[in-house]
Amino acid sequence: MSSWVQGLLGHQLSYKAREGACHAIEDYVHRLREESGLLRMHCYRATLETVIREVKPELRRPGVQAIKKAHLLPFTEYARLGLPRVGLPPDLPLDTCRVGAMLRQEGRVVVYFSVALLLAPVV
């Protein structure tokens, strides 16, 4: 953030605004057109954050950081790598039926994040 913006009262950006700012729209459009597996990460992250909030409700935005090549992993491996980042055991039992139902919503999650990115410059 520029020093000028930092000097403004109330300059803090929301989590969504910061998230939107870190994506190059051209790259994202390419991923949408190619139906890239990289978009799966939005659904993985949303699913894992839901699991985390069920165990630790005080974590509103768990902030699971990027996991290298996560789009190539099955969700269970992604969760095993992500859970310790928020202080949970990697072998935390997962409700496979519930997780599967959430993962089947991948298309809806991608639409949500796409709309959020489109609106981010307006916010």
PDB file of C-alpha atoms in Angstrom:
ATOM      1  CA  MET A   1       0.000   0.000   0.000  1.00  0.00           C
ATOM      2  CA  SER A   2       1.378   3.422  -0.807  1.00  0.00           C
ATOM      3  CA  SER A   3       2.442   5.707   2.021  1.00  0.00           C
ATOM      4  CA  TRP A   4      -0.192   8.212   0.864  1.00  0.00           C
ATOM      5  CA  VAL A   5      -2.984   5.644   1.262  1.00  0.00           C
ATOM      6  CA  GLN A   6      -1.573   4.517   4.614  1.00  0.00           C
ATOM      7  CA  GLY A   7      -1.913   8.115   5.805  1.00  0.00           C
ATOM      8  CA  LEU A   8      -5.664   8.191   5.128  1.00  0.00           C
ATOM      9  CA  LEU A   9      -8.049   7.634   8.001  1.00  0.00           C
ATOM     10  CA  GLY A  10      -9.840   4.311   7.698  1.00  0.00           C
ATOM     11  CA  HIS A  11      -7.616   3.077   4.863  1.00  0.00           C
ATOM     12  CA  GLN A  12      -7.696  -0.554   5.937  1.00  0.00           C
ATOM     13  CA  LEU A  13      -8.868  -2.894   3.232  1.00  0.00           C
ATOM     14  CA  SER A  14     -11.272  -5.708   3.971  1.00  0.00           C
ATOM     15  CA  TYR A  15     -10.217  -9.326   3.621  1.00  0.00           C
ATOM     16  CA  LYS A  16     -12.225  -9.598   0.378  1.00  0.00           C
ATOM     17  CA  ALA A  17     -10.669  -6.449  -1.076  1.00  0.00           C
ATOM     18  CA  ARG A  18      -7.150  -7.684  -0.308  1.00  0.00           C
ATOM     19  CA  GLU A  19      -7.970 -11.085  -1.775  1.00  0.00           C
ATOM     20  CA  GLY A  20      -9.341  -9.501  -4.943  1.00  0.00           C
ATOM     21  CA  ALA A  21      -6.325  -7.251  -5.306  1.00  0.00           C
ATOM     22  CA  CYS A  22      -3.908 -10.179  -5.388  1.00  0.00           C
ATOM     23  CA  HIS A  23      -5.436 -11.778  -8.495  1.00  0.00           C
ATOM     24  CA  ALA A  24      -4.551 -10.669 -12.003  1.00  0.00           C
ATOM     25  CA  ILE A  25      -7.896 -10.618 -13.813  1.00  0.00           C
ATOM     26  CA  GLU A  26      -6.279 -11.753 -17.086  1.00  0.00           C
ATOM     27  CA  ASP A  27      -4.919 -14.907 -15.455  1.00  0.00           C
ATOM     28  CA  TYR A  28      -8.264 -15.595 -13.856  1.00  0.00           C
ATOM     29  CA  VAL A  29     -10.147 -15.203 -17.155  1.00  0.00           C
ATOM     30  CA  HIS A  30      -7.721 -17.665 -18.756  1.00  0.00           C
ATOM     31  CA  ARG A  31      -8.345 -20.161 -15.950  1.00  0.00           C
ATOM     32  CA  LEU A  32     -12.110 -19.806 -16.391  1.00  0.00           C
ATOM     33  CA  ARG A  33     -11.924 -20.340 -20.140  1.00  0.00           C
ATOM     34  CA  GLU A  34      -9.661 -23.355 -19.799  1.00  0.00           C
ATOM     35  CA  GLU A  35     -11.642 -24.822 -16.874  1.00  0.00           C
ATOM     36  CA  SER A  36      -8.356 -24.962 -15.032  1.00  0.00           C
ATOM     37  CA  GLY A  37      -7.946 -27.313 -12.105  1.00  0.00           C
ATOM     38  CA  LEU A  38      -6.384 -24.341 -10.336  1.00  0.00           C
ATOM     39  CA  LEU A  39      -9.910 -23.040  -9.709  1.00  0.00           C
ATOM     40  CA  ARG A  40     -10.553 -26.142  -7.621  1.00  0.00           C
ATOM     41  CA  MET A  41      -8.513 -24.433  -4.922  1.00  0.00           C
ATOM     42  CA  HIS A  42     -11.372 -22.034  -4.184  1.00  0.00           C
ATOM     43  CA  CYS A  43     -13.616 -24.969  -3.345  1.00  0.00           C
ATOM     44  CA  TYR A  44     -10.903 -26.779  -1.395  1.00  0.00           C
ATOM     45  CA  ARG A  45     -10.223 -23.675   0.684  1.00  0.00           C
ATOM     46  CA  ALA A  46     -13.917 -22.973   1.301  1.00  0.00           C
ATOM     47  CA  THR A  47     -14.514 -26.582   2.332  1.00  0.00           C
ATOM     48  CA  LEU A  48     -11.500 -26.674   4.636  1.00  0.00           C
ATOM     49  CA  GLU A  49     -12.460 -23.341   6.214  1.00  0.00           C
ATOM     50  CA  THR A  50     -15.931 -24.752   6.903  1.00  0.00           C
ATOM     51  CA  VAL A  51     -14.395 -27.807   8.596  1.00  0.00           C
ATOM     52  CA  ILE A  52     -12.062 -25.582  10.627  1.00  0.00           C
ATOM     53  CA  ARG A  53     -14.886 -23.277  11.775  1.00  0.00           C
ATOM     54  CA  GLU A  54     -16.885 -26.286  12.956  1.00  0.00           C
ATOM     55  CA  VAL A  55     -13.995 -27.297  15.226  1.00  0.00           C
ATOM     56  CA  LYS A  56     -12.784 -23.777  16.099  1.00  0.00           C
ATOM     57  CA  PRO A  57     -15.751 -21.403  15.692  1.00  0.00           C
ATOM     58  CA  GLU A  58     -13.681 -18.483  16.972  1.00  0.00           C
ATOM     59  CA  LEU A  59     -11.685 -18.576  13.719  1.00  0.00           C
ATOM     60  CA  ARG A  60     -13.920 -16.536  11.457  1.00  0.00           C
ATOM     61  CA  ARG A  61     -11.346 -16.358   8.651  1.00  0.00           C
ATOM     62  CA  PRO A  62      -8.943 -19.242   9.256  1.00  0.00           C
ATOM     63  CA  GLY A  63      -6.579 -17.982   6.567  1.00  0.00           C
ATOM     64  CA  VAL A  64      -5.187 -21.280   5.319  1.00  0.00           C
ATOM     65  CA  GLN A  65      -2.255 -20.143   3.225  1.00  0.00           C
ATOM     66  CA  ALA A  66      -1.406 -21.523  -0.191  1.00  0.00           C
ATOM     67  CA  ILE A  67      -0.306 -25.132  -0.369  1.00  0.00           C
ATOM     68  CA  LYS A  68       2.036 -25.867  -3.279  1.00  0.00           C
ATOM     69  CA  LYS A  69       0.476 -27.802  -6.154  1.00  0.00           C
ATOM     70  CA  ALA A  70      -2.667 -28.252  -4.079  1.00  0.00           C
ATOM     71  CA  HIS A  71      -4.843 -28.493  -7.201  1.00  0.00           C
ATOM     72  CA  LEU A  72      -3.113 -31.813  -7.907  1.00  0.00           C
ATOM     73  CA  LEU A  73      -3.889 -33.257  -4.467  1.00  0.00           C
ATOM     74  CA  PRO A  74      -6.985 -35.081  -3.286  1.00  0.00           C
ATOM     75  CA  PHE A  75      -8.895 -33.029  -0.715  1.00  0.00           C
ATOM     76  CA  THR A  76      -7.916 -35.320   2.161  1.00  0.00           C
ATOM     77  CA  GLU A  77      -4.224 -34.610   1.521  1.00  0.00           C
ATOM     78  CA  TYR A  78      -4.936 -30.881   1.157  1.00  0.00           C
ATOM     79  CA  ALA A  79      -6.725 -30.956   4.526  1.00  0.00           C
ATOM     80  CA  ARG A  80      -3.880 -32.933   6.126  1.00  0.00           C
ATOM     81  CA  LEU A  81      -1.443 -30.215   5.044  1.00  0.00           C
ATOM     82  CA  GLY A  82      -3.732 -27.285   5.861  1.00  0.00           C
ATOM     83  CA  LEU A  83      -5.092 -28.204   9.296  1.00  0.00           C
ATOM     84  CA  PRO A  84      -1.769 -27.828  11.175  1.00  0.00           C
ATOM     85  CA  ARG A  85      -1.478 -24.278   9.812  1.00  0.00           C
ATOM     86  CA  VAL A  86      -4.347 -23.285  12.100  1.00  0.00           C
ATOM     87  CA  GLY A  87      -3.266 -25.428  15.025  1.00  0.00           C
ATOM     88  CA  LEU A  88      -5.408 -28.492  14.342  1.00  0.00           C
ATOM     89  CA  PRO A  89      -4.141 -32.068  14.063  1.00  0.00           C
ATOM     90  CA  PRO A  90      -3.495 -33.256  10.494  1.00  0.00           C
ATOM     91  CA  ASP A  91      -5.449 -36.446  11.179  1.00  0.00           C
ATOM     92  CA  LEU A  92      -8.621 -34.637  12.273  1.00  0.00           C
ATOM     93  CA  PRO A  93     -11.547 -36.919  11.318  1.00  0.00           C
ATOM     94  CA  LEU A  94     -13.493 -35.619   8.321  1.00  0.00           C
ATOM     95  CA  ASP A  95     -17.137 -36.362   7.579  1.00  0.00           C
ATOM     96  CA  THR A  96     -16.549 -37.734   4.073  1.00  0.00           C
ATOM     97  CA  CYS A  97     -20.214 -37.482   3.054  1.00  0.00           C
ATOM     98  CA  ARG A  98     -20.441 -33.847   4.120  1.00  0.00           C
ATOM     99  CA  VAL A  99     -17.059 -32.957   2.615  1.00  0.00           C
ATOM    100  CA  GLY A 100     -18.056 -34.687  -0.632  1.00  0.00           C
ATOM    101  CA  ALA A 101     -21.292 -32.688  -0.767  1.00  0.00           C
ATOM    102  CA  MET A 102     -19.347 -29.442  -0.320  1.00  0.00           C
ATOM    103  CA  LEU A 103     -16.782 -30.388  -2.965  1.00  0.00           C
ATOM    104  CA  ARG A 104     -19.581 -31.079  -5.457  1.00  0.00           C
ATOM    105  CA  GLN A 105     -20.453 -27.371  -5.185  1.00  0.00           C
ATOM    106  CA  GLU A 106     -17.201 -26.439  -6.941  1.00  0.00           C
ATOM    107  CA  GLY A 107     -18.990 -24.724  -9.829  1.00  0.00           C
ATOM    108  CA  ARG A 108     -20.984 -22.506  -7.484  1.00  0.00           C
ATOM    109  CA  VAL A 109     -17.892 -21.630  -5.470  1.00  0.00           C
ATOM    110  CA  VAL A 110     -16.023 -20.636  -8.641  1.00  0.00           C
ATOM    111  CA  VAL A 111     -18.951 -18.432  -9.694  1.00  0.00           C
ATOM    112  CA  TYR A 112     -18.982 -16.762  -6.261  1.00  0.00           C
ATOM    113  CA  PHE A 113     -15.247 -16.011  -6.344  1.00  0.00           C
ATOM    114  CA  SER A 114     -15.455 -14.829  -9.951  1.00  0.00           C
ATOM    115  CA  VAL A 115     -18.200 -12.353  -9.096  1.00  0.00           C
ATOM    116  CA  ALA A 116     -16.246 -11.220  -6.019  1.00  0.00           C
ATOM    117  CA  LEU A 117     -13.199 -10.546  -8.216  1.00  0.00           C
ATOM    118  CA  LEU A 118     -15.276  -8.642 -10.746  1.00  0.00           C
ATOM    119  CA  LEU A 119     -16.761  -6.447  -8.026  1.00  0.00           C
ATOM    120  CA  ALA A 120     -13.510  -5.949  -6.082  1.00  0.00           C
ATOM    121  CA  PRO A 121     -12.442  -2.858  -8.070  1.00  0.00           C
ATOM    122  CA  VAL A 122     -15.802  -1.231  -7.314  1.00  0.00           C
ATOM    123  CA  VAL A 123     -15.393  -1.798  -3.587  1.00  0.00           C
TER     124      VAL A 123
END
